[in-house]
Amino acid sequence: MKLVVLLYSLGAGGAERITSLLLENLAKECEITLVLLEDISNYPLAKDVKKIILGHNKTQESGFKKLLKIPLLALKYHKIIQDCEVSLSLMTRPNYINILAGLLCRISRKAPKILISERSLPSLQYGYPTLASKINRFLISLLYNKADKISANSPKNLQDLVRNFGIKREKTTLLLNFFDLQKITTQSAEESEFKQKILAKKAQGRFIFISIGRLDIGKNHRLLIDCMREFKEVADLFIIGEGALQNTLQAQIQTLRLESCVHLLGRTPNPYAPLSVADCFVFASNHEGFPNVLVESLALGIPIITTDCAPREILAPKGEFIDAQKHCEICKGGVIVPLEERDSFVFAMRFLFAQPKFFAKDSLQSQAQIFSLSTQLPNYKQWIFGCQKKIDAIN
């Protein structure tokens, strides 16, 4: 079977990490070509995977320029997928290109099966009052139903596509993200500069909060920094990631005089090493598809405080509350608090600070097993290779 996979890049994001794992585990079962819009590869490729760079695209390009390039990229991409059985894309813009290329193939010859994977909650990701958001909402409604199969990585994302974008329910499949938990554990034992900085603070008796994610408006690091005003005497917050808001966040830290306890570390190829020595992972995002870092924290036995931005299946709520009035919900994996509720987030942080052993490490790691490679990969194979079975049956 010939499989072509289209992705913007193999950068440091969650979808990219999942794609790398998927390719690694499918390379022995089919002939794979990976097509990237930008030549960035932070993850190693299996030696049997062929790589093609589709044009000269840049992440920093304006949204308008990216929109104008979609038809041209689709024209180029349709020539690549003419001889394959399945073309799979992940993330919104590659999905548009994949669908349009499939339509072009249908005009000239028998088209491959077009599979697309939605990795976000579109109504929130494109819920801003901007022209770019309006165009993306229109394109999702117009194009997604023309794919043969559509996967979403959380029940909420799937429901969003059906309810708010008119996507046909029978075309959708829920495929949760999966993880090589053993690799996460192995990499966490490695030494790193960031890990040493955290251990130096722990040696002083400081409690360690850590967060990982792009420094953009959606991740809402601003809230975490503001919460640290209540803990500057006893705890430190380490934020791993890069992004457009780095200078803005650094200015906030200085304005609040938190330079001694809030640290913007930048990006690292191995976030698991510093994460493994933290006391608590904190996540204040406004909207998410499936934040991999939550499962990765669980895999290392690190309790989580997160806003209610992610699939609740990750933390598994128990229907109990630390404080019902503040809506701090106890889960198997940590605590869920409402979006943008500073008082609730601070309350949960105080709770974990006072009771650092409240969540047993083995219980947290057990929750991560739901998303293990061995548990979830068979579902992906069925979704992808099921197309080939139908083709073989027709032939």
PDB file of N, CA and C in Angstrom, residues 40-113:
ATOM      1  N   ILE A  40      11.170  21.769   8.038  1.00  0.00           N
ATOM      2  CA  ILE A  40      11.578  21.755   9.446  1.00  0.00           C
ATOM      3  C   ILE A  40      11.362  20.339   9.966  1.00  0.00           C
ATOM      4  N   SER A  41      12.409  19.737  10.516  1.00  0.00           N
ATOM      5  CA  SER A  41      12.300  18.362  11.006  1.00  0.00           C
ATOM      6  C   SER A  41      12.972  18.244  12.371  1.00  0.00           C
ATOM      7  N   ASN A  42      12.164  18.299  13.420  1.00  0.00           N
ATOM      8  CA  ASN A  42      12.671  18.139  14.786  1.00  0.00           C
ATOM      9  C   ASN A  42      12.641  16.688  15.247  1.00  0.00           C
ATOM     10  N   TYR A  43      12.061  15.822  14.420  1.00  0.00           N
ATOM     11  CA  TYR A  43      11.944  14.413  14.785  1.00  0.00           C
ATOM     12  C   TYR A  43      12.588  13.559  13.704  1.00  0.00           C
ATOM     13  N   PRO A  44      13.257  12.483  14.082  1.00  0.00           N
ATOM     14  CA  PRO A  44      13.895  11.615  13.088  1.00  0.00           C
ATOM     15  C   PRO A  44      12.849  10.858  12.278  1.00  0.00           C
ATOM     16  N   LEU A  45      13.162  10.604  11.020  1.00  0.00           N
ATOM     17  CA  LEU A  45      12.281   9.849  10.147  1.00  0.00           C
ATOM     18  C   LEU A  45      12.808   8.426   9.996  1.00  0.00           C
ATOM     19  N   ALA A  46      11.887   7.475   9.921  1.00  0.00           N
ATOM     20  CA  ALA A  46      12.278   6.106   9.604  1.00  0.00           C
ATOM     21  C   ALA A  46      12.988   6.104   8.251  1.00  0.00           C
ATOM     22  N   LYS A  47      14.007   5.284   8.088  1.00  0.00           N
ATOM     23  CA  LYS A  47      14.852   5.333   6.885  1.00  0.00           C
ATOM     24  C   LYS A  47      14.082   5.010   5.603  1.00  0.00           C
ATOM     25  N   ASP A  48      12.977   4.302   5.705  1.00  0.00           N
ATOM     26  CA  ASP A  48      12.220   3.925   4.514  1.00  0.00           C
ATOM     27  C   ASP A  48      11.204   4.985   4.099  1.00  0.00           C
ATOM     28  N   VAL A  49      11.074   6.067   4.866  1.00  0.00           N
ATOM     29  CA  VAL A  49      10.104   7.112   4.546  1.00  0.00           C
ATOM     30  C   VAL A  49      10.736   8.145   3.611  1.00  0.00           C
ATOM     31  N   LYS A  50      10.113   8.361   2.461  1.00  0.00           N
ATOM     32  CA  LYS A  50      10.581   9.366   1.511  1.00  0.00           C
ATOM     33  C   LYS A  50      10.013  10.728   1.908  1.00  0.00           C
ATOM     34  N   LYS A  51      10.835  11.784   1.810  1.00  0.00           N
ATOM     35  CA  LYS A  51      10.378  13.118   2.184  1.00  0.00           C
ATOM     36  C   LYS A  51      10.408  14.055   0.987  1.00  0.00           C
ATOM     37  N   ILE A  52       9.312  14.831   0.826  1.00  0.00           N
ATOM     38  CA  ILE A  52       9.211  15.837  -0.229  1.00  0.00           C
ATOM     39  C   ILE A  52       8.820  17.168   0.408  1.00  0.00           C
ATOM     40  N   ILE A  53       9.485  18.251   0.011  1.00  0.00           N
ATOM     41  CA  ILE A  53       9.124  19.597   0.473  1.00  0.00           C
ATOM     42  C   ILE A  53       8.299  20.255  -0.630  1.00  0.00           C
ATOM     43  N   LEU A  54       7.089  20.648  -0.311  1.00  0.00           N
ATOM     44  CA  LEU A  54       6.150  21.175  -1.292  1.00  0.00           C
ATOM     45  C   LEU A  54       6.275  22.700  -1.352  1.00  0.00           C
ATOM     46  N   GLY A  55       7.191  23.193  -2.193  1.00  0.00           N
ATOM     47  CA  GLY A  55       7.319  24.635  -2.345  1.00  0.00           C
ATOM     48  C   GLY A  55       8.188  25.259  -1.272  1.00  0.00           C
ATOM     49  N   HIS A  56       8.158  26.566  -1.209  1.00  0.00           N
ATOM     50  CA  HIS A  56       8.972  27.332  -0.253  1.00  0.00           C
ATOM     51  C   HIS A  56       8.032  28.141   0.638  1.00  0.00           C
ATOM     52  N   ASN A  57       7.520  27.494   1.658  1.00  0.00           N
ATOM     53  CA  ASN A  57       6.556  28.127   2.548  1.00  0.00           C
ATOM     54  C   ASN A  57       7.226  28.486   3.862  1.00  0.00           C
ATOM     55  N   LYS A  58       6.719  29.506   4.518  1.00  0.00           N
ATOM     56  CA  LYS A  58       7.262  29.948   5.791  1.00  0.00           C
ATOM     57  C   LYS A  58       6.134  30.139   6.794  1.00  0.00           C
ATOM     58  N   THR A  59       6.388  29.713   8.031  1.00  0.00           N
ATOM     59  CA  THR A  59       5.393  29.865   9.092  1.00  0.00           C
ATOM     60  C   THR A  59       4.999  31.323   9.281  1.00  0.00           C
ATOM     61  N   GLN A  60       5.958  32.233   9.041  1.00  0.00           N
ATOM     62  CA  GLN A  60       5.721  33.648   9.301  1.00  0.00           C
ATOM     63  C   GLN A  60       4.918  34.333   8.186  1.00  0.00           C
ATOM     64  N   GLU A  61       4.587  33.639   7.114  1.00  0.00           N
ATOM     65  CA  GLU A  61       3.827  34.257   6.035  1.00  0.00           C
ATOM     66  C   GLU A  61       2.474  34.752   6.544  1.00  0.00           C
ATOM     67  N   SER A  62       1.973  35.809   5.934  1.00  0.00           N
ATOM     68  CA  SER A  62       0.669  36.344   6.315  1.00  0.00           C
ATOM     69  C   SER A  62      -0.432  35.339   5.992  1.00  0.00           C
ATOM     70  N   GLY A  63      -1.524  35.418   6.753  1.00  0.00           N
ATOM     71  CA  GLY A  63      -2.649  34.532   6.513  1.00  0.00           C
ATOM     72  C   GLY A  63      -3.212  34.673   5.108  1.00  0.00           C
ATOM     73  N   PHE A  64      -3.203  35.901   4.579  1.00  0.00           N
ATOM     74  CA  PHE A  64      -3.725  36.145   3.232  1.00  0.00           C
ATOM     75  C   PHE A  64      -2.858  35.449   2.183  1.00  0.00           C
ATOM     76  N   LYS A  65      -1.541  35.519   2.367  1.00  0.00           N
ATOM     77  CA  LYS A  65      -0.640  34.865   1.422  1.00  0.00           C
ATOM     78  C   LYS A  65      -0.792  33.348   1.494  1.00  0.00           C
ATOM     79  N   LYS A  66      -0.949  32.823   2.704  1.00  0.00           N
ATOM     80  CA  LYS A  66      -1.151  31.383   2.862  1.00  0.00           C
ATOM     81  C   LYS A  66      -2.425  30.933   2.155  1.00  0.00           C
ATOM     82  N   LEU A  67      -3.476  31.752   2.261  1.00  0.00           N
ATOM     83  CA  LEU A  67      -4.745  31.433   1.607  1.00  0.00           C
ATOM     84  C   LEU A  67      -4.583  31.406   0.092  1.00  0.00           C
ATOM     85  N   LEU A  68      -3.914  32.405  -0.471  1.00  0.00           N
ATOM     86  CA  LEU A  68      -3.741  32.487  -1.917  1.00  0.00           C
ATOM     87  C   LEU A  68      -2.922  31.319  -2.467  1.00  0.00           C
ATOM     88  N   LYS A  69      -2.030  30.767  -1.643  1.00  0.00           N
ATOM     89  CA  LYS A  69      -1.153  29.688  -2.111  1.00  0.00           C
ATOM     90  C   LYS A  69      -1.817  28.314  -2.082  1.00  0.00           C
ATOM     91  N   ILE A  70      -2.954  28.195  -1.406  1.00  0.00           N
ATOM     92  CA  ILE A  70      -3.593  26.884  -1.263  1.00  0.00           C
ATOM     93  C   ILE A  70      -3.896  26.222  -2.604  1.00  0.00           C
ATOM     94  N   PRO A  71      -4.532  26.902  -3.591  1.00  0.00           N
ATOM     95  CA  PRO A  71      -4.820  26.236  -4.878  1.00  0.00           C
ATOM     96  C   PRO A  71      -3.553  25.768  -5.597  1.00  0.00           C
ATOM     97  N   LEU A  72      -2.495  26.583  -5.566  1.00  0.00           N
ATOM     98  CA  LEU A  72      -1.245  26.206  -6.227  1.00  0.00           C
ATOM     99  C   LEU A  72      -0.621  24.988  -5.552  1.00  0.00           C
ATOM    100  N   LEU A  73      -0.626  24.981  -4.223  1.00  0.00           N
ATOM    101  CA  LEU A  73      -0.074  23.842  -3.491  1.00  0.00           C
ATOM    102  C   LEU A  73      -0.900  22.581  -3.737  1.00  0.00           C
ATOM    103  N   ALA A  74      -2.208  22.740  -3.847  1.00  0.00           N
ATOM    104  CA  ALA A  74      -3.074  21.599  -4.143  1.00  0.00           C
ATOM    105  C   ALA A  74      -2.775  21.032  -5.524  1.00  0.00           C
ATOM    106  N   LEU A  75      -2.500  21.928  -6.482  1.00  0.00           N
ATOM    107  CA  LEU A  75      -2.163  21.484  -7.840  1.00  0.00           C
ATOM    108  C   LEU A  75      -0.871  20.673  -7.835  1.00  0.00           C
ATOM    109  N   LYS A  76       0.117  21.142  -7.076  1.00  0.00           N
ATOM    110  CA  LYS A  76       1.379  20.407  -6.969  1.00  0.00           C
ATOM    111  C   LYS A  76       1.190  19.083  -6.233  1.00  0.00           C
ATOM    112  N   TYR A  77       0.399  19.143  -5.177  1.00  0.00           N
ATOM    113  CA  TYR A  77       0.232  17.946  -4.342  1.00  0.00           C
ATOM    114  C   TYR A  77      -0.542  16.848  -5.076  1.00  0.00           C
ATOM    115  N   HIS A  78      -1.476  17.227  -5.933  1.00  0.00           N
ATOM    116  CA  HIS A  78      -2.283  16.213  -6.620  1.00  0.00           C
ATOM    117  C   HIS A  78      -1.433  15.351  -7.549  1.00  0.00           C
ATOM    118  N   LYS A  79      -0.304  15.907  -8.031  1.00  0.00           N
ATOM    119  CA  LYS A  79       0.604  15.128  -8.876  1.00  0.00           C
ATOM    120  C   LYS A  79       1.359  14.083  -8.056  1.00  0.00           C
ATOM    121  N   ILE A  80       1.549  14.369  -6.764  1.00  0.00           N
ATOM    122  CA  ILE A  80       2.265  13.442  -5.887  1.00  0.00           C
ATOM    123  C   ILE A  80       1.377  12.270  -5.489  1.00  0.00           C
ATOM    124  N   ILE A  81       0.083  12.519  -5.315  1.00  0.00           N
ATOM    125  CA  ILE A  81      -0.806  11.474  -4.775  1.00  0.00           C
ATOM    126  C   ILE A  81      -1.551  10.687  -5.848  1.00  0.00           C
ATOM    127  N   GLN A  82      -1.259  10.935  -7.121  1.00  0.00           N
ATOM    128  CA  GLN A  82      -1.991  10.253  -8.191  1.00  0.00           C
ATOM    129  C   GLN A  82      -1.848   8.735  -8.156  1.00  0.00           C
ATOM    130  N   ASP A  83      -0.697   8.262  -7.684  1.00  0.00           N
ATOM    131  CA  ASP A  83      -0.445   6.819  -7.713  1.00  0.00           C
ATOM    132  C   ASP A  83      -0.513   6.164  -6.337  1.00  0.00           C
ATOM    133  N   CYS A  84      -1.034   6.861  -5.350  1.00  0.00           N
ATOM    134  CA  CYS A  84      -1.135   6.258  -4.021  1.00  0.00           C
ATOM    135  C   CYS A  84      -2.566   5.805  -3.743  1.00  0.00           C
ATOM    136  N   GLU A  85      -2.699   4.949  -2.739  1.00  0.00           N
ATOM    137  CA  GLU A  85      -4.035   4.480  -2.357  1.00  0.00           C
ATOM    138  C   GLU A  85      -4.694   5.411  -1.338  1.00  0.00           C
ATOM    139  N   VAL A  86      -3.883   5.972  -0.444  1.00  0.00           N
ATOM    140  CA  VAL A  86      -4.424   6.814   0.626  1.00  0.00           C
ATOM    141  C   VAL A  86      -3.559   8.061   0.792  1.00  0.00           C
ATOM    142  N   SER A  87      -4.209   9.210   0.897  1.00  0.00           N
ATOM    143  CA  SER A  87      -3.528  10.467   1.218  1.00  0.00           C
ATOM    144  C   SER A  87      -4.099  10.977   2.536  1.00  0.00           C
ATOM    145  N   LEU A  88      -3.216  11.107   3.528  1.00  0.00           N
ATOM    146  CA  LEU A  88      -3.614  11.529   4.871  1.00  0.00           C
ATOM    147  C   LEU A  88      -2.990  12.876   5.192  1.00  0.00           C
ATOM    148  N   SER A  89      -3.789  13.801   5.685  1.00  0.00           N
ATOM    149  CA  SER A  89      -3.280  15.105   6.121  1.00  0.00           C
ATOM    150  C   SER A  89      -3.683  15.376   7.558  1.00  0.00           C
ATOM    151  N   LEU A  90      -2.871  16.170   8.229  1.00  0.00           N
ATOM    152  CA  LEU A  90      -3.138  16.552   9.610  1.00  0.00           C
ATOM    153  C   LEU A  90      -3.040  18.055   9.745  1.00  0.00           C
ATOM    154  N   MET A  91      -4.013  18.654  10.413  1.00  0.00           N
ATOM    155  CA  MET A  91      -4.110  20.087  10.662  1.00  0.00           C
ATOM    156  C   MET A  91      -4.803  20.795   9.494  1.00  0.00           C
ATOM    157  N   THR A  92      -5.351  21.965   9.813  1.00  0.00           N
ATOM    158  CA  THR A  92      -6.345  22.599   8.950  1.00  0.00           C
ATOM    159  C   THR A  92      -5.858  22.915   7.544  1.00  0.00           C
ATOM    160  N   ARG A  93      -4.767  23.673   7.410  1.00  0.00           N
ATOM    161  CA  ARG A  93      -4.344  24.073   6.075  1.00  0.00           C
ATOM    162  C   ARG A  93      -3.917  22.880   5.223  1.00  0.00           C
ATOM    163  N   PRO A  94      -3.117  21.942   5.721  1.00  0.00           N
ATOM    164  CA  PRO A  94      -2.856  20.737   4.936  1.00  0.00           C
ATOM    165  C   PRO A  94      -4.137  19.986   4.561  1.00  0.00           C
ATOM    166  N   ASN A  95      -5.142  20.017   5.436  1.00  0.00           N
ATOM    167  CA  ASN A  95      -6.414  19.362   5.105  1.00  0.00           C
ATOM    168  C   ASN A  95      -7.062  19.995   3.879  1.00  0.00           C
ATOM    169  N   TYR A  96      -7.056  21.337   3.801  1.00  0.00           N
ATOM    170  CA  TYR A  96      -7.623  22.011   2.625  1.00  0.00           C
ATOM    171  C   TYR A  96      -6.900  21.557   1.358  1.00  0.00           C
ATOM    172  N   ILE A  97      -5.578  21.546   1.430  1.00  0.00           N
ATOM    173  CA  ILE A  97      -4.766  21.182   0.262  1.00  0.00           C
ATOM    174  C   ILE A  97      -5.043  19.741  -0.152  1.00  0.00           C
ATOM    175  N   ASN A  98      -5.112  18.849   0.824  1.00  0.00           N
ATOM    176  CA  ASN A  98      -5.361  17.432   0.558  1.00  0.00           C
ATOM    177  C   ASN A  98      -6.709  17.224  -0.133  1.00  0.00           C
ATOM    178  N   ILE A  99      -7.739  17.880   0.374  1.00  0.00           N
ATOM    179  CA  ILE A  99      -9.084  17.719  -0.193  1.00  0.00           C
ATOM    180  C   ILE A  99      -9.130  18.263  -1.617  1.00  0.00           C
ATOM    181  N   LEU A 100      -8.577  19.439  -1.835  1.00  0.00           N
ATOM    182  CA  LEU A 100      -8.583  20.021  -3.180  1.00  0.00           C
ATOM    183  C   LEU A 100      -7.778  19.169  -4.150  1.00  0.00           C
ATOM    184  N   ALA A 101      -6.655  18.631  -3.704  1.00  0.00           N
ATOM    185  CA  ALA A 101      -5.850  17.758  -4.557  1.00  0.00           C
ATOM    186  C   ALA A 101      -6.617  16.491  -4.900  1.00  0.00           C
ATOM    187  N   GLY A 102      -7.367  15.957  -3.943  1.00  0.00           N
ATOM    188  CA  GLY A 102      -8.198  14.782  -4.207  1.00  0.00           C
ATOM    189  C   GLY A 102      -9.266  15.054  -5.251  1.00  0.00           C
ATOM    190  N   LEU A 103      -9.856  16.254  -5.181  1.00  0.00           N
ATOM    191  CA  LEU A 103     -10.867  16.624  -6.179  1.00  0.00           C
ATOM    192  C   LEU A 103     -10.235  16.729  -7.567  1.00  0.00           C
ATOM    193  N   LEU A 104      -9.016  17.253  -7.653  1.00  0.00           N
ATOM    194  CA  LEU A 104      -8.322  17.331  -8.936  1.00  0.00           C
ATOM    195  C   LEU A 104      -8.025  15.934  -9.483  1.00  0.00           C
ATOM    196  N   CYS A 105      -7.659  15.013  -8.613  1.00  0.00           N
ATOM    197  CA  CYS A 105      -7.399  13.640  -9.043  1.00  0.00           C
ATOM    198  C   CYS A 105      -8.667  12.986  -9.604  1.00  0.00           C
ATOM    199  N   ARG A 106      -9.789  13.308  -9.010  1.00  0.00           N
ATOM    200  CA  ARG A 106     -11.052  12.715  -9.479  1.00  0.00           C
ATOM    201  C   ARG A 106     -11.401  13.183 -10.883  1.00  0.00           C
ATOM    202  N   ILE A 107     -10.953  14.383 -11.238  1.00  0.00           N
ATOM    203  CA  ILE A 107     -11.224  14.911 -12.578  1.00  0.00           C
ATOM    204  C   ILE A 107     -10.414  14.149 -13.623  1.00  0.00           C
ATOM    205  N   SER A 108      -9.148  13.873 -13.293  1.00  0.00           N
ATOM    206  CA  SER A 108      -8.243  13.280 -14.270  1.00  0.00           C
ATOM    207  C   SER A 108      -8.174  11.760 -14.240  1.00  0.00           C
ATOM    208  N   ARG A 109      -8.457  11.166 -13.100  1.00  0.00           N
ATOM    209  CA  ARG A 109      -8.325   9.713 -12.962  1.00  0.00           C
ATOM    210  C   ARG A 109      -8.927   9.292 -11.627  1.00  0.00           C
ATOM    211  N   LYS A 110      -8.819   8.006 -11.327  1.00  0.00           N
ATOM    212  CA  LYS A 110      -9.301   7.495 -10.059  1.00  0.00           C
ATOM    213  C   LYS A 110      -8.488   8.100  -8.914  1.00  0.00           C
ATOM    214  N   ALA A 111      -9.166   8.673  -7.949  1.00  0.00           N
ATOM    215  CA  ALA A 111      -8.483   9.385  -6.869  1.00  0.00           C
ATOM    216  C   ALA A 111      -8.165   8.450  -5.712  1.00  0.00           C
ATOM    217  N   PRO A 112      -7.126   8.773  -4.953  1.00  0.00           N
ATOM    218  CA  PRO A 112      -6.882   8.024  -3.711  1.00  0.00           C
ATOM    219  C   PRO A 112      -7.955   8.363  -2.690  1.00  0.00           C
ATOM    220  N   LYS A 113      -8.013   7.566  -1.657  1.00  0.00           N
ATOM    221  CA  LYS A 113      -8.887   7.902  -0.548  1.00  0.00           C
ATOM    222  C   LYS A 113      -8.279   9.090   0.204  1.00  0.00           C
TER     223      LYS A 113
END
